[in-house]
Tab-separated table of C-alpha atoms in Angstrom:
chain	number	residue	atom	x	y	z
A	1017	MET	CA	47.288	51.210	96.923
A	1018	ARG	CA	45.035	47.649	97.016
A	1019	GLN	CA	47.615	45.813	94.441
A	1020	PHE	CA	50.681	46.369	96.592
A	1021	GLY	CA	48.651	44.750	99.556
A	1022	GLY	CA	49.845	41.254	98.964
A	1023	ALA	CA	53.808	42.060	98.161
A	1024	ARG	CA	53.288	44.265	101.439
A	1025	ARG	CA	52.292	41.140	103.513
A	1026	ARG	CA	55.085	39.243	101.709
A	1027	LEU	CA	57.629	41.845	102.540
A	1028	ILE	CA	56.442	41.613	106.556
A	1029	GLU	CA	56.510	37.763	106.516
A	1030	GLU	CA	60.414	38.026	104.957
A	1031	LEU	CA	61.300	40.395	107.796
A	1032	GLN	CA	59.696	37.834	110.503
A	1033	ARG	CA	61.748	34.963	108.891
A	1034	LYS	CA	64.880	37.434	109.120
A	1035	GLY	CA	64.277	37.868	112.813
A	1036	ILE	CA	62.184	40.660	113.499
A	1037	GLU	CA	59.791	40.079	116.045
A	1038	ASP	CA	58.777	43.391	117.407
A	1039	LEU	CA	55.386	43.858	116.596
A	1040	LEU	CA	54.857	47.747	116.664
A	1041	VAL	CA	57.577	47.964	113.984
A	1042	LEU	CA	56.041	45.242	111.571
A	1043	LYS	CA	52.641	47.308	112.020
A	1044	ALA	CA	54.368	50.380	111.159
A	1045	PHE	CA	55.702	48.651	107.634
A	1046	ASP	CA	51.976	47.910	107.407
A	1047	ASP	CA	50.650	51.199	107.854
A	1048	VAL	CA	53.165	52.770	105.797
A	1049	PRO	CA	53.583	52.536	101.551
A	1050	ARG	CA	56.705	52.065	100.773
A	1051	HIS	CA	55.835	52.188	97.032
A	1052	LEU	CA	54.981	56.010	97.834
A	1053	PHE	CA	59.023	56.732	98.509
A	1054	VAL	CA	60.559	55.443	95.674
A	1055	PRO	CA	60.530	56.742	92.370
A	1056	THR	CA	57.672	55.372	89.594
A	1057	GLY	CA	60.179	53.319	87.787
A	1058	VAL	CA	60.769	51.221	90.526
A	1059	GLN	CA	57.733	51.104	92.158
A	1060	HIS	CA	57.063	47.453	91.009
A	1061	ARG	CA	59.988	46.592	93.150
A	1062	ALA	CA	59.030	48.920	96.386
A	1063	TYR	CA	58.241	45.904	98.483
A	1064	GLU	CA	61.410	43.846	97.855
A	1065	ASP	CA	63.782	43.522	100.584
A	1066	ALA	CA	66.444	45.230	98.961
A	1067	PRO	CA	67.793	49.050	98.409
A	1068	LEU	CA	66.540	51.026	95.718
A	1069	PRO	CA	68.023	54.296	94.260
A	1070	ILE	CA	66.337	57.273	94.592
A	1071	GLY	CA	67.925	59.793	92.902
A	1072	HIS	CA	70.730	62.388	93.456
A	1073	GLY	CA	73.596	59.408	94.322
A	1074	GLN	CA	71.381	57.890	96.971
A	1075	THR	CA	69.424	54.858	98.018
A	1076	ILE	CA	66.506	53.737	100.132
A	1077	SER	CA	67.673	51.223	102.615
A	1078	GLN	CA	66.612	47.829	102.329
A	1079	PRO	CA	63.535	47.177	104.779
A	1080	TRP	CA	65.622	44.524	106.935
A	1081	VAL	CA	67.797	47.797	107.708
A	1082	HIS	CA	65.112	50.001	108.471
A	1083	ALA	CA	63.204	47.232	110.548
A	1084	LYS	CA	66.409	46.136	112.624
A	1085	TYR	CA	67.379	49.854	113.449
A	1086	LEU	CA	63.689	50.470	114.902
A	1087	SER	CA	63.660	47.015	116.604
A	1088	LEU	CA	67.018	48.048	118.315
A	1089	LEU	CA	65.746	51.671	119.633
A	1090	GLY	CA	62.200	49.819	121.316
A	1091	LEU	CA	61.005	52.959	121.233
A	1092	THR	CA	57.390	53.322	122.972
A	1093	GLY	CA	55.657	56.136	121.362
A	1094	ARG	CA	56.746	58.908	123.695
A	1095	GLU	CA	60.654	59.557	122.584
A	1096	LYS	CA	61.789	62.714	120.646
A	1097	VAL	CA	63.710	61.521	117.675
A	1098	LEU	CA	66.081	62.847	115.451
A	1099	GLU	CA	66.960	61.460	112.023
A	1100	ILE	CA	70.284	62.055	109.878
A	1101	GLY	CA	69.496	61.549	106.292
A	1102	THR	CA	65.702	61.928	105.492
A	1103	GLY	CA	66.554	60.573	102.124
A	1104	SER	CA	62.901	59.296	100.777
A	1105	GLY	CA	61.244	59.969	103.962
A	1106	PHE	CA	60.012	56.216	104.485
A	1107	GLN	CA	62.001	55.799	107.817
A	1108	THR	CA	61.161	59.016	108.895
A	1109	ALA	CA	57.215	58.323	108.076
A	1110	LEU	CA	58.159	54.704	110.230
A	1111	LEU	CA	59.103	56.774	113.054
A	1112	THR	CA	55.932	58.899	113.404
A	1113	ARG	CA	54.492	55.579	114.289
A	1114	LEU	CA	56.628	54.454	117.152
A	1115	ALA	CA	58.112	57.729	118.221
A	1116	GLY	CA	56.293	60.954	120.229
A	1117	GLN	CA	58.401	63.683	118.165
A	1118	VAL	CA	60.224	62.905	114.768
A	1119	PHE	CA	62.936	65.644	113.764
A	1120	SER	CA	64.989	65.133	110.613
A	1121	ILE	CA	67.777	66.246	108.535
A	1122	GLU	CA	68.517	65.908	104.773
A	1123	ARG	CA	71.720	67.648	103.368
A	1124	ILE	CA	70.243	67.380	99.562
A	1125	PRO	CA	67.797	70.356	99.026
A	1126	ALA	CA	66.114	68.220	96.366
A	1127	LEU	CA	65.584	65.000	98.278
A	1128	ALA	CA	64.304	66.368	101.213
A	1129	GLN	CA	61.501	68.432	99.140
A	1130	GLU	CA	60.759	65.221	97.019
A	1131	ALA	CA	60.668	63.482	101.102
A	1132	ARG	CA	58.375	66.152	102.182
A	1133	ASP	CA	55.916	65.903	99.253
A	1134	ALA	CA	55.800	61.645	99.922
A	1135	LEU	CA	55.097	62.674	103.520
A	1136	ALA	CA	52.387	64.406	102.517
A	1137	ARG	CA	50.877	62.430	100.260
A	1138	CYS	CA	50.664	59.622	103.377
A	1139	GLY	CA	48.828	62.192	105.598
A	1140	ILE	CA	52.054	62.950	107.398
A	1141	ALA	CA	52.338	66.592	108.706
A	1142	GLN	CA	53.940	66.078	112.332
A	1143	VAL	CA	57.736	65.976	111.514
A	1144	VAL	CA	59.712	68.685	111.661
A	1145	GLN	CA	62.673	68.727	108.993
A	1146	ARG	CA	65.298	71.119	107.776
A	1147	VAL	CA	68.318	71.161	105.093
A	1148	GLY	CA	71.871	71.040	106.687
A	1149	ASP	CA	74.586	68.988	107.892
A	1150	GLY	CA	73.614	66.237	109.994
A	1151	THR	CA	76.496	65.332	111.449
A	1152	LEU	CA	76.054	68.903	113.284
A	1153	GLY	CA	72.720	67.697	114.873
A	1154	TRP	CA	70.358	69.838	116.080
A	1155	PRO	CA	71.285	70.939	119.148
A	1156	GLU	CA	68.250	73.666	119.022
A	1157	TYR	CA	65.686	70.875	119.970
A	1158	GLY	CA	67.430	68.779	121.918
A	1159	PRO	CA	68.674	66.763	123.717
A	1160	TRP	CA	67.436	63.659	122.028
A	1161	ASP	CA	66.109	59.999	123.555
A	1162	ALA	CA	67.443	58.647	119.998
A	1163	ILE	CA	69.503	59.650	117.270
A	1164	LEU	CA	69.439	57.556	113.656
A	1165	VAL	CA	72.182	57.955	111.321
A	1166	GLY	CA	71.362	56.677	108.091
A	1167	ALA	CA	74.523	57.065	106.360
A	1168	ALA	CA	78.094	55.575	107.141
A	1169	SER	CA	80.580	57.552	108.990
A	1170	PRO	CA	84.141	57.208	109.754
A	1171	ASP	CA	83.873	57.322	113.426
A	1172	VAL	CA	80.816	58.428	115.552
A	1173	PRO	CA	79.988	61.941	115.077
A	1174	GLY	CA	81.040	63.768	118.229
A	1175	PRO	CA	78.245	66.380	118.493
A	1176	LEU	CA	75.573	63.963	118.016
A	1177	CYS	CA	76.986	62.279	121.535
A	1178	GLU	CA	76.793	65.217	123.012
A	1179	GLN	CA	72.911	65.976	122.213
A	1180	LEU	CA	71.876	62.775	123.546
A	1181	ALA	CA	69.643	62.781	126.821
A	1182	VAL	CA	70.741	60.899	129.775
A	1183	GLY	CA	69.187	57.426	128.576
A	1184	GLY	CA	69.092	58.169	125.266
A	1185	GLN	CA	70.921	56.432	122.027
A	1186	LEU	CA	72.589	56.662	118.707
A	1187	LEU	CA	72.797	54.533	116.102
A	1188	VAL	CA	75.518	55.016	113.357
A	1189	PRO	CA	77.294	52.866	110.955
A	1190	VAL	CA	80.887	53.350	111.760
A	1191	GLY	CA	83.633	52.168	109.122
A	1192	GLY	CA	85.034	53.071	105.543
A	1193	ARG	CA	82.881	53.903	102.325
A	1194	ASP	CA	82.558	50.196	101.592
A	1195	GLU	CA	81.839	48.264	104.673
A	1196	GLN	CA	80.730	49.366	108.108
A	1197	VAL	CA	79.633	48.231	111.296
A	1198	LEU	CA	76.457	49.492	113.326
A	1199	VAL	CA	77.628	51.304	116.371
A	1200	ARG	CA	75.190	52.061	119.150
A	1201	VAL	CA	76.201	54.560	121.802
A	1202	ARG	CA	74.103	54.991	125.074
A	1203	ARG	CA	74.298	57.758	127.162
A	1204	THR	CA	74.497	57.548	130.982
A	1205	ALA	CA	74.420	59.602	133.738
A	1206	THR	CA	78.617	59.318	133.633
A	1207	GLY	CA	79.290	58.981	130.267
A	1208	PHE	CA	79.266	56.802	127.304
A	1209	GLU	CA	78.602	53.250	126.402
A	1210	ARG	CA	79.740	51.988	122.957
A	1211	SER	CA	79.036	48.488	121.171
A	1212	ARG	CA	79.195	47.224	117.946
A	1213	LEU	CA	76.270	45.123	116.243
A	1214	ASP	CA	75.787	44.051	112.560
A	1215	ALA	CA	77.738	44.771	109.731
A	1216	MET	CA	76.104	47.053	107.096
A	1217	ARG	CA	76.897	49.190	103.914
A	1218	PHE	CA	75.624	52.806	103.837
A	1219	VAL	CA	76.440	55.734	101.362
A	1220	PRO	CA	78.732	58.181	103.089
A	1221	LEU	CA	77.813	60.621	105.390
A	1222	ILE	CA	79.020	63.929	104.502
A	1223	GLY	CA	79.490	66.612	106.777
A	1224	ALA	CA	81.937	68.208	109.340
A	1225	HIS	CA	82.079	64.965	111.297
A	1226	GLY	CA	81.942	62.913	108.203
A	1227	PHE	CA	83.315	62.209	105.198
A	1228	GLU	CA	84.420	64.914	102.815
A	1229	SER	CA	82.265	65.305	99.610
């Protein structure tokens, strides 16, 4: 929508000021209308660099967080990517601009449907979605070049590591329910390399290898 054009441009400039330099990621933010992925009552805030409520006790992450995730992955457009926590579908839409194939799991059926509707409004049909426990991954379609977890886990879910392709990477916030650190796991030919990155704050990851509901 034309009236959000200036706000979207200001958000992209703010992301650049905060250290986001990947031009492909910034272009994805320019291409994807974030206001279509938030409830109408908060659409006027859609281009603030802030998390927003999306119902069902969930939030859409701060745009900087999405941009940081995507910049860390350094996608080339050829990867097969698994997203854990579809949420509003906004990050899902960004991924379609950056990866080759996008699969996404959401545990809340109503939220999954709302994300599906929002993606359809944007003309995005190439995402494969399912409702289920994201901590178990989606082994039938693996291995994955990248896995992004959009909720906080007490530790790195083992099934997700095992479903990485050699050379693939996993991003997941690890810690307690209130504070976490973003962890990157890379799969090598001989095992896994794990590194701690930025402090983060996410809703809890619920599932067999996450938090109890």
